Coordinates of C-alpha atoms in Angstrom, one line a residue:
X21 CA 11.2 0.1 39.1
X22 CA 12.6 3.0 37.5
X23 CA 14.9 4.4 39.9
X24 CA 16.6 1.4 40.3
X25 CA 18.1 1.9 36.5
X26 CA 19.5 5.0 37.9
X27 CA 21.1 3.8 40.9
X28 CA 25.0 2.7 41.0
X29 CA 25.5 -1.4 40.9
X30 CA 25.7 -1.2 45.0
X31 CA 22.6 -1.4 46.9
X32 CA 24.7 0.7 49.4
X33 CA 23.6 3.3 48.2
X34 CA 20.0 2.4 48.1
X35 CA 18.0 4.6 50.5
X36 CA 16.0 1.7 53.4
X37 CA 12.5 2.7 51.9
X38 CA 13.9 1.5 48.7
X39 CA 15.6 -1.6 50.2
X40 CA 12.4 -2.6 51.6
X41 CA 10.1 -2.0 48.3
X42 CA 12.7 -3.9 46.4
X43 CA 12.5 -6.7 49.7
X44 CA 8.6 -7.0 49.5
X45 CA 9.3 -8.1 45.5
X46 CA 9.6 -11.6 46.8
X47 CA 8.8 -11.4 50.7
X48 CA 5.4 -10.6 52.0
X49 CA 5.2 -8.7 55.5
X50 CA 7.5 -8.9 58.2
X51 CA 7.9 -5.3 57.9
X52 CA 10.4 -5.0 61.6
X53 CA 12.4 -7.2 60.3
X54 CA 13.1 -5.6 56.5
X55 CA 13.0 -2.1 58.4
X56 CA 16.2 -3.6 60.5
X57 CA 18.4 -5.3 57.9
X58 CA 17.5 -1.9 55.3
X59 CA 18.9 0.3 58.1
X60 CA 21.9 -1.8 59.0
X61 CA 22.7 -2.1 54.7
X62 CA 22.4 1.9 54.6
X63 CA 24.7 1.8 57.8
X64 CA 27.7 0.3 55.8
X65 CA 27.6 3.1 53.3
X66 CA 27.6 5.5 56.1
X67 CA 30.1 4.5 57.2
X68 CA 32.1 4.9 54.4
X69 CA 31.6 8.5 54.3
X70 CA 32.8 9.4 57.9
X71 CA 36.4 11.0 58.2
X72 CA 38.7 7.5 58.4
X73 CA 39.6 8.4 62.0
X74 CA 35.9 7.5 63.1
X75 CA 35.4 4.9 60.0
X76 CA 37.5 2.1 62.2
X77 CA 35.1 2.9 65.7
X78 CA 31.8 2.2 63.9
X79 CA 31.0 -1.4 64.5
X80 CA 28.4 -3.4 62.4
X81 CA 25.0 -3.4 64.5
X82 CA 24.5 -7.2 64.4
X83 CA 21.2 -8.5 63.9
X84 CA 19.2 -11.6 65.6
X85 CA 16.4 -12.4 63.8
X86 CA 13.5 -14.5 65.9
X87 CA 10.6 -16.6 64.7
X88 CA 9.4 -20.0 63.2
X89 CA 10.4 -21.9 60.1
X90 CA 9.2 -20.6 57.0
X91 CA 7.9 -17.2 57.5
X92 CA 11.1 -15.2 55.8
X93 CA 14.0 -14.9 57.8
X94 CA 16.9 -16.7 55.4
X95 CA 15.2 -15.1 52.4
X96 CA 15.3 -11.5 54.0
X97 CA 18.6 -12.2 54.3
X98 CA 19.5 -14.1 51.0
X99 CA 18.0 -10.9 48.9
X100 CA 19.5 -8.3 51.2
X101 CA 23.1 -10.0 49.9
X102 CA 22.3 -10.1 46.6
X103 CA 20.8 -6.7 46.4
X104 CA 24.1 -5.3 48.0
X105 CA 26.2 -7.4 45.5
X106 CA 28.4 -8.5 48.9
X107 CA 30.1 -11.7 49.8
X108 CA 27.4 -13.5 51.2
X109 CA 27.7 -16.9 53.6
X110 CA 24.7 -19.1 55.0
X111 CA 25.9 -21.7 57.7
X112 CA 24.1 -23.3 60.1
X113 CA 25.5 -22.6 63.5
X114 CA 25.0 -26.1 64.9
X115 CA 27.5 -27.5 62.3
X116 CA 30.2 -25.7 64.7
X117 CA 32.2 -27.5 67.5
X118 CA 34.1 -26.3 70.1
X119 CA 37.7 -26.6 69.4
X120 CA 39.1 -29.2 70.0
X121 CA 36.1 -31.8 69.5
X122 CA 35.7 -33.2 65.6
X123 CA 33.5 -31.1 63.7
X124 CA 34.0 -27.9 62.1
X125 CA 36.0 -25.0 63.7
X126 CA 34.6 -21.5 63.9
X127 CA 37.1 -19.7 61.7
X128 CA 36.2 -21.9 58.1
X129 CA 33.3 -19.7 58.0
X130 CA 35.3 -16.8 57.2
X131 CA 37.9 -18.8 55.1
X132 CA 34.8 -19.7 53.3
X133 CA 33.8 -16.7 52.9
X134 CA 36.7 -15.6 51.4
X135 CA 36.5 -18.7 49.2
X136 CA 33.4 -17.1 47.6
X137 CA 34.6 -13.5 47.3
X138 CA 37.9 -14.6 45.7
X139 CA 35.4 -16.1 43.1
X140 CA 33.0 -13.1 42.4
X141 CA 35.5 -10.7 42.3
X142 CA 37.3 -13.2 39.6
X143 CA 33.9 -12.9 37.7
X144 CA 34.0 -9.2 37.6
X145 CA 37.2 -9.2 36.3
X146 CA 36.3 -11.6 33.6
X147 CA 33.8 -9.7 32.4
X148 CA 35.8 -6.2 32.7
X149 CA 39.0 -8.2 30.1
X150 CA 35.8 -10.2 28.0
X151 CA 36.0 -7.9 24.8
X152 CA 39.7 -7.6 25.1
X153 CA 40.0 -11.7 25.6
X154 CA 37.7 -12.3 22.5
X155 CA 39.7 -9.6 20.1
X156 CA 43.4 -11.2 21.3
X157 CA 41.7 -15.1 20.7
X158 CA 40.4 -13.9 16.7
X159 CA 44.2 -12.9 16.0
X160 CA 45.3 -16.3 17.6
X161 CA 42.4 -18.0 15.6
X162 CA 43.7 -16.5 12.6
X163 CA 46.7 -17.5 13.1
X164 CA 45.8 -21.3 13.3
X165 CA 43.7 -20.7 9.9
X166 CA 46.6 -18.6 8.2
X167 CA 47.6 -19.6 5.1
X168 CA 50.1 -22.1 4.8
X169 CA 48.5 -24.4 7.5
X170 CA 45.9 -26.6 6.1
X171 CA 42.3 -24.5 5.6
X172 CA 40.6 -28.1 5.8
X173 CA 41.4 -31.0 7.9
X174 CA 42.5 -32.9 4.7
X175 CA 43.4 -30.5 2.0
X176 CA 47.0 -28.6 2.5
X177 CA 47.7 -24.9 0.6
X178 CA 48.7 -25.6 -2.6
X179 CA 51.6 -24.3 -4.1
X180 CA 51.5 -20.4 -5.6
X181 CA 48.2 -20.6 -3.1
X182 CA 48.3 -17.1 -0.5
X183 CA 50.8 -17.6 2.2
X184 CA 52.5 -20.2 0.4
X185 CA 56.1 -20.7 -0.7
X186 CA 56.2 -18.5 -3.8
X187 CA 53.0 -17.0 -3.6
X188 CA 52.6 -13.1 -4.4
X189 CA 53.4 -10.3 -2.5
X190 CA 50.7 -9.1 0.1
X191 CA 48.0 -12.2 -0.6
X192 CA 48.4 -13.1 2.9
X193 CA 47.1 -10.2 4.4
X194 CA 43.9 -9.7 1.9
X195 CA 43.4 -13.6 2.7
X196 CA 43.8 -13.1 6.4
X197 CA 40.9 -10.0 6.3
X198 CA 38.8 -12.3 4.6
X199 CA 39.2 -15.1 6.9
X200 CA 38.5 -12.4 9.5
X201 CA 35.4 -11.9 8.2
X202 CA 34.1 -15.0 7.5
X203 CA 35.6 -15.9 10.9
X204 CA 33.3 -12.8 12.5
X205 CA 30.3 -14.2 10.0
X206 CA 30.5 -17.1 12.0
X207 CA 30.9 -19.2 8.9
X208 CA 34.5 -21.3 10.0
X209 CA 32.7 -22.2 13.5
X210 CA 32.7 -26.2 11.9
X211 CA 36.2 -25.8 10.7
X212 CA 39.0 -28.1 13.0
X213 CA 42.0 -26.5 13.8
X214 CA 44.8 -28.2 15.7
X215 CA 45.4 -26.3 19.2
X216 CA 47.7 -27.4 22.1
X217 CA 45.5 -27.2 25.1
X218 CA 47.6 -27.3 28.8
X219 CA 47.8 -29.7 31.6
X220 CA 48.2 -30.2 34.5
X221 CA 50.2 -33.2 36.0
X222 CA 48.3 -34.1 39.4
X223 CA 49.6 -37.6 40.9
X224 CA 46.9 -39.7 42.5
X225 CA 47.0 -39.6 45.9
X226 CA 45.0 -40.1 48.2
X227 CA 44.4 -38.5 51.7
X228 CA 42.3 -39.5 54.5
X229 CA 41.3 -36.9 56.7
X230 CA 39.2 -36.8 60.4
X231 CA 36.0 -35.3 59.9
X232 CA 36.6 -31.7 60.3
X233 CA 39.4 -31.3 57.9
X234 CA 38.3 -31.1 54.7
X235 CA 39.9 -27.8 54.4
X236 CA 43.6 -29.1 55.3
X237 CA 43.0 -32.3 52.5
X238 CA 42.3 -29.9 49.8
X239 CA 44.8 -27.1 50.3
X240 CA 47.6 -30.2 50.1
X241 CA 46.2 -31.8 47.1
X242 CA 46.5 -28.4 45.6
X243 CA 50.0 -28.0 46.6
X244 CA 51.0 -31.6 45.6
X245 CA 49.1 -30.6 42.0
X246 CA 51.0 -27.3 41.6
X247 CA 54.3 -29.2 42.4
X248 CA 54.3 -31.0 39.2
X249 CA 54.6 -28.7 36.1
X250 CA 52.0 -28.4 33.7
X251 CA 52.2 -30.1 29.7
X252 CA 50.7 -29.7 26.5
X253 CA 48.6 -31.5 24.9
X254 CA 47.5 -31.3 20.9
X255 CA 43.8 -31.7 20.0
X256 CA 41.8 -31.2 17.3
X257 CA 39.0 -28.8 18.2
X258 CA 36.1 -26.9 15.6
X259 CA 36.7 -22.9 16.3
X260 CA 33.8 -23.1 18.1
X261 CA 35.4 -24.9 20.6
X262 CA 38.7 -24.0 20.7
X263 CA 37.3 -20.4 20.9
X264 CA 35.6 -21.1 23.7
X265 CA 39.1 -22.9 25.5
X266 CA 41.1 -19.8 24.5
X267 CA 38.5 -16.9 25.6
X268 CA 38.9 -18.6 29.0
X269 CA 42.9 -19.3 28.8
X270 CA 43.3 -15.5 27.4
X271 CA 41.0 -14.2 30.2
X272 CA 42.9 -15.7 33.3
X273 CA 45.9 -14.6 31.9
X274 CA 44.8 -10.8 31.7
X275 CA 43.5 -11.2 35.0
X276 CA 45.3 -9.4 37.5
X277 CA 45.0 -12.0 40.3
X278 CA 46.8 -9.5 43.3
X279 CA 44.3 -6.7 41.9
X280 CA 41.5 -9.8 42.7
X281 CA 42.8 -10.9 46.2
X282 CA 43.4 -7.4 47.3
X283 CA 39.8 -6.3 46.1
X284 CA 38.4 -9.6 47.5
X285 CA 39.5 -9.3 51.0
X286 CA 38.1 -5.6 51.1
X287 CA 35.0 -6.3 50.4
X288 CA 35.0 -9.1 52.8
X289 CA 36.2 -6.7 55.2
X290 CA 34.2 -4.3 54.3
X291 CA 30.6 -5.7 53.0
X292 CA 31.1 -9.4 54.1
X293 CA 27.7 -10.8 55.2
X294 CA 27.4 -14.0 57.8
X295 CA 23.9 -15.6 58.2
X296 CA 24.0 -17.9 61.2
X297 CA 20.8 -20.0 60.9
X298 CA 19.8 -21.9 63.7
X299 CA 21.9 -19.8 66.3
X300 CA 19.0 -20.9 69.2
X301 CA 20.3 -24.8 69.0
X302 CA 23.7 -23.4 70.8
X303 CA 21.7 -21.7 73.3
X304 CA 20.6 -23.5 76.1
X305 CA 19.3 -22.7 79.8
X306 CA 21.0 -24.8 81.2
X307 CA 24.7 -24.5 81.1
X308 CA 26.2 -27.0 83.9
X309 CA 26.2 -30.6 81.9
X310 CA 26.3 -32.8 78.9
X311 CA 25.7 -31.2 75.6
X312 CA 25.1 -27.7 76.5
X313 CA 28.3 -27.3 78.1
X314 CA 30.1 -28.0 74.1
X315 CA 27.0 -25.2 72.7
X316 CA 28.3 -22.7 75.3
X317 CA 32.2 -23.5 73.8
X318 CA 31.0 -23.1 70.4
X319 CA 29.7 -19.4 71.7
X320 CA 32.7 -18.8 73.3
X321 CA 34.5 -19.3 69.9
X322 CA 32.3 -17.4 67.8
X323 CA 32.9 -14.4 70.0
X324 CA 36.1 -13.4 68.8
X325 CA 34.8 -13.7 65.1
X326 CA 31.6 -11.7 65.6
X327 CA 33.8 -9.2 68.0
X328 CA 36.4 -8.7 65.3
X329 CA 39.4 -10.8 65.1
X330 CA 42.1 -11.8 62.2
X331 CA 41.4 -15.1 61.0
X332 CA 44.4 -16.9 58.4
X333 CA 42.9 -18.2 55.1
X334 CA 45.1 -19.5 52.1
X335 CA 44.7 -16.0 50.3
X336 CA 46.4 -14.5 53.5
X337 CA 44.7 -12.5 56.9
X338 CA 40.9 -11.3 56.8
X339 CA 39.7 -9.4 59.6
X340 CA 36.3 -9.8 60.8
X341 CA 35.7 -6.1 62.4
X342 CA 33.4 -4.4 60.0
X343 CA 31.8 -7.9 58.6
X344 CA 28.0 -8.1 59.3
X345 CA 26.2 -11.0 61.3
X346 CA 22.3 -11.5 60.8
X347 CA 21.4 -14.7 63.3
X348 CA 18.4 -16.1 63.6
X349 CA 16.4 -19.2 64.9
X350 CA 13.0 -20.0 66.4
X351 CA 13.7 -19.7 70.0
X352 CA 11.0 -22.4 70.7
X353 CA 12.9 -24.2 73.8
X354 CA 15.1 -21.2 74.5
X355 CA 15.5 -17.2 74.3
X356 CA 17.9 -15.0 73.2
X357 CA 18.7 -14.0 76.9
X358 CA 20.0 -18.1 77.3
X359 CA 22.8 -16.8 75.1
X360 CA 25.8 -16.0 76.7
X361 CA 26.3 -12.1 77.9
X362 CA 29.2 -11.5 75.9
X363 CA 27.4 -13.0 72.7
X364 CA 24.2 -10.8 73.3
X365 CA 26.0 -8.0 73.2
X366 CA 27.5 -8.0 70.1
X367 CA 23.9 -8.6 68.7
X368 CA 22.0 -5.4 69.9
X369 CA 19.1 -5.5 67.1
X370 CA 16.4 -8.1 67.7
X371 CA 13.5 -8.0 64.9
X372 CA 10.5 -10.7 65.7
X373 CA 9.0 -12.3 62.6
X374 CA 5.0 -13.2 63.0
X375 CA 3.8 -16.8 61.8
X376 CA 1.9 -16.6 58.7
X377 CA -1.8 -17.0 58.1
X378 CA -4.2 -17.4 55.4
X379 CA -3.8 -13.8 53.9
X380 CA -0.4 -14.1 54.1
X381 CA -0.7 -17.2 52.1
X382 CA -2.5 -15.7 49.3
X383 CA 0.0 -13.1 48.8
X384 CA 2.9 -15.2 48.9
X385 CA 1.0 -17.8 46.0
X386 CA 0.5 -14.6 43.7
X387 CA 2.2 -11.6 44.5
X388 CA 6.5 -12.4 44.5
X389 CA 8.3 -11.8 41.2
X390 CA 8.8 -15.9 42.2
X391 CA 5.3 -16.3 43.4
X392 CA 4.7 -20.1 43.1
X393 CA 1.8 -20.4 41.3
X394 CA 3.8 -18.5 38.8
X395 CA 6.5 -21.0 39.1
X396 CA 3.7 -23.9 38.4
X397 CA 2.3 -21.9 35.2
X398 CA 6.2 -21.9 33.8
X399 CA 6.8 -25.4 34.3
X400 CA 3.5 -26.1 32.5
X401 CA 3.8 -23.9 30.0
X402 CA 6.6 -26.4 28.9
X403 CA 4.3 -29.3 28.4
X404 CA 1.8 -26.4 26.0
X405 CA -0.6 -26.7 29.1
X406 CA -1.9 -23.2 30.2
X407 CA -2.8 -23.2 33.7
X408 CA -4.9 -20.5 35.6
X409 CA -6.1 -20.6 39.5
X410 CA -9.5 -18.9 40.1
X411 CA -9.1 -16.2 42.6
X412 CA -11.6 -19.0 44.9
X413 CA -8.7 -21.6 44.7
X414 CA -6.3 -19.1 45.6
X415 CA -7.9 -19.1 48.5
X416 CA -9.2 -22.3 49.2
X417 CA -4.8 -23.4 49.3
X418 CA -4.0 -21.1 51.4
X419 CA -7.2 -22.1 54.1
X420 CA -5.7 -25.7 53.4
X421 CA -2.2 -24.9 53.9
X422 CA -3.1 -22.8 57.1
X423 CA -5.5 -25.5 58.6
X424 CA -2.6 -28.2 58.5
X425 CA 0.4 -26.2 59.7
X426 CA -2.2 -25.7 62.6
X427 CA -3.0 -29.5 63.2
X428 CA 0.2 -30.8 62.5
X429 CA 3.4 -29.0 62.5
X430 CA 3.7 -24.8 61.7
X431 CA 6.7 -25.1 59.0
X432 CA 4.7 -21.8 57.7
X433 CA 4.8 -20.7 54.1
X434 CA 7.3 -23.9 53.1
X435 CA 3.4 -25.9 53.3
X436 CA 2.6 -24.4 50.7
X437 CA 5.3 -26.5 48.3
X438 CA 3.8 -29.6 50.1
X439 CA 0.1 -28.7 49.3
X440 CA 0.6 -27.3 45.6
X441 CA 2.5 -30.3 44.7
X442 CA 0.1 -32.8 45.8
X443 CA -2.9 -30.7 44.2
X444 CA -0.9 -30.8 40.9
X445 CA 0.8 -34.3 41.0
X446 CA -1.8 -35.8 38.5
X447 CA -1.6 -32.7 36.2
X448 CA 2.3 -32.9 36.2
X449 CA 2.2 -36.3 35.5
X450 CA -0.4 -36.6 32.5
X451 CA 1.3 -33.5 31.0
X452 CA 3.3 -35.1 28.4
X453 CA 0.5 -37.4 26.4
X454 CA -1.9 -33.9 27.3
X455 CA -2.7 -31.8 24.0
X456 CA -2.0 -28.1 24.2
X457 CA -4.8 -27.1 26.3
X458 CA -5.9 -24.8 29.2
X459 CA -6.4 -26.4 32.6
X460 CA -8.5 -24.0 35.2
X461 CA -8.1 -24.7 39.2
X462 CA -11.0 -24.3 40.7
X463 CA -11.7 -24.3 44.3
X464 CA -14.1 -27.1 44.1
X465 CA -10.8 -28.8 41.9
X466 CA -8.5 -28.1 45.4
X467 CA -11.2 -29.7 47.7
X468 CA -11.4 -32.5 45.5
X469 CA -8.0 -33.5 45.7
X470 CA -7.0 -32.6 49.2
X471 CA -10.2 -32.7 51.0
X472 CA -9.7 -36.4 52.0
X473 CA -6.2 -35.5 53.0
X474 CA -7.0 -32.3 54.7
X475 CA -10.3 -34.4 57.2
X476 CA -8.3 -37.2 57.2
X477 CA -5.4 -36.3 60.5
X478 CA -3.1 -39.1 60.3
X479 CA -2.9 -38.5 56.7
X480 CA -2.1 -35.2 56.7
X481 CA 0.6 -35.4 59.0
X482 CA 2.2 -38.2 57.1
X483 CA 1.4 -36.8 53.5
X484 CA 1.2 -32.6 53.5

């Protein structure tokens, strides 16, 4: 679209109309729910714009998003982060304990999420010192290829030769031009040249930790590696390698990395995103014994996180006030209401998500940027194999792939992976020892190799 070039790198400051156009690119319907995570995006930029008295009172309007597998909910989700360029964390909220059981604590989610935004911001930044990185590495090149260091693995200068003992007078600057250019022609990229690449001394050790505490292993492996001090090593590299080794050396070291961890945090703070998947398996109605009363704890610990708390990573204190939660789950043996009061609360937007159907189905095969018959014609397109779907197969995959979520389980539009791969498993396989050719799907094609499956139940259920 065209006024996407316009806009500024943030989808903050996309308007919601334009948040859900650029959604429906890869989801089809579910309208409520686009509608409710375009609003709460625009929110966050809002809020940036109120006087900083008020800024620090406006709390993220969580979001709990309700339906059944496969009709769009982590996707919604998954596109809204990367449309806003903001830390973004998936977790499934049934991998949580409550404290003091083994299993994961509630707090490595934002440790982890930190984790990730330490990590894009560090991206940025590489990009942002790239051009200066790759002009500092030619002079250090140059300088491994100067004159009076061999210009061949074997052959040394000979004497009187530029940059020599005894040779004349400004030769070594006209030689190192030319090597500049020849080096920028990309004609020395074979040439070895010796370079002494850095290591780190890390003692085997190793550490057995419960389940749980992964987190704590790692952080002291890292402190038991960054107690050692690091060596040298020499190797003998072509430029095109050792290029590539020093672009990344030169780049960490004009890296600010307080400038990174400062900028990180903030925008964990600030544009963090949470999606706890399956939030309904720690919901339960019944809240006096076994299991349920461990799902209740691990509400009771998420609480503080999702209220706003300070939680203690390795790159210091995050708070968790202004970072935005999108839930969801199917709700088939509970309800929202069977979460806890306290935890309701801090998720005031609910947005229901339909099942799909056949109509559905055709849009999704044809329609996304990622549409999966467009994936199929890619991956053939490989082998020289042209593949096309009449408009009546279209249709007769989606009937298919409705008529079995029906009869056996509703996983909705993740059927339709099942179904197009066992309608093009022969295809896929005979691609190879195939001749460049173009292959047509026909309806009567799609009944032919699923209709037995399809008639036959048992089958179905085991197979599609």
């Amino acid at each position: 679209m065209e006024w996407l070039k316009a806009l500024p790198a943030s989808g903050d400051h996309l308007t919601p109309r334009q948040i859900v156009a650029e959604l429906d690119k890869y989801i089809v319907g579910q309208l409520d729910a686009k509608r409710s995570v375009a609003i709460a995006l625009r929110n966050r930029w809002r809020r940036q714009q109120v006087p900083e008295a008020l800024r620090d009172e406006i709390a993220p309007k969580n979001i709990i998003m309700i339906g059944p597998t496969g009709v769009g909910k982590t996707e919604i989700a998954r596109r809204l982060a990367k449309l806003a360029q903001s830390p973004f964390l998936k977790i499934e909220a049934s991998k949580f304990t409550e404290v003091g059981y083994v299993g994961r604590d509630v707090e490595s989610m934002v440790r982890d999420l930190m984790e990730l935004a330490v990590n894009l911001v560090k991206a940025e930044e590489r990009e942002k010192v790239q051009a200066k990185a790759i002009e500092a590495v030619e002079e250090r090149l140059l300088d491994l290829l100067l004159p009076g260091r061999p210009l061949s693995p074997v052959a040394p200068a000979a004497p009187g030769a530029p940059g020599a003992p005894g040779a004349p007078e400004g030769e070594g600057d006209h030689t190192r031009e030319k090597l500049r250019s020849m080096l920028r022609a990309g004609r020395l990229e074979e040439r070895f040249v010796d370079l002494e690449v850095s290591q780190r001394v890390t003692p085997v050790v190793e550490i057995f930790s419960a389940a749980g505490m992964e987190e704590m292993e790692f952080n002291l492996k890292e402190m038991l590696g960054n107690i050692f001090p690091s060596r040298t090593k020499q190797r003998r590299l072509k430029i095109a390698e050792a290029r590539e080794i020093l672009v990344q050396e030169e780049s960490s070291r004009l890296i600010d990395m307080d400038k990174v961890l400062e900028e990180a945090r903030r925008k964990v703070e600030q544009h963090g995103i949470i999606f706890l998947d399956e939030i309904d398996k720690i919901a339960s109605r019944d809240h006096t014994r076994g299991p349920d009363v461990s799902r209740e704890g691990v509400q009771r610990d998420l609480l503080p996180i999702v209220e706003g708390t300070t939680v203690n990573t390795k790159y210091g204190m995050v708070r968790t006030d202004h970072i935005l939660f999108i839930a969801s789950g199917a709700f088939h043996m509970s309800r929202p209401s069977d979460l806890i009061p306290e935890m309701q609360g801090r998720f005031p937007i609910r947005v229901e998500l339909h099942s799909l159907g056949p109509a559905e189905f055709e849009r999704i095969l044809t329609e996304p940027e990622n549409a999966l018959i467009k994936q199929y014609q890619a991956l053939m397109e490989t082998e020289g194999i042209r593949l096309t779907f009449t408009p009546e197969a279209v249709r007769e995959i989606a009937s298919l792939a409705t008529r079995v979520n029906e009869r056996t389980e509703n996983i909705g539009a993740r059927r339709l992976h099942t179904v197009m791969e066992k309608l093009l498993e022969e295809i896929s396989f005979t691609a190879p020892e195939l001749r460049a050719q173009e292959i047509a799907i026909t309806d009567g094609y799609v009944r032919e190799r699923l209709g037995s499956l399809i008639e036959d139940e048992d089958l179905s259920r085991y197979i599609l």
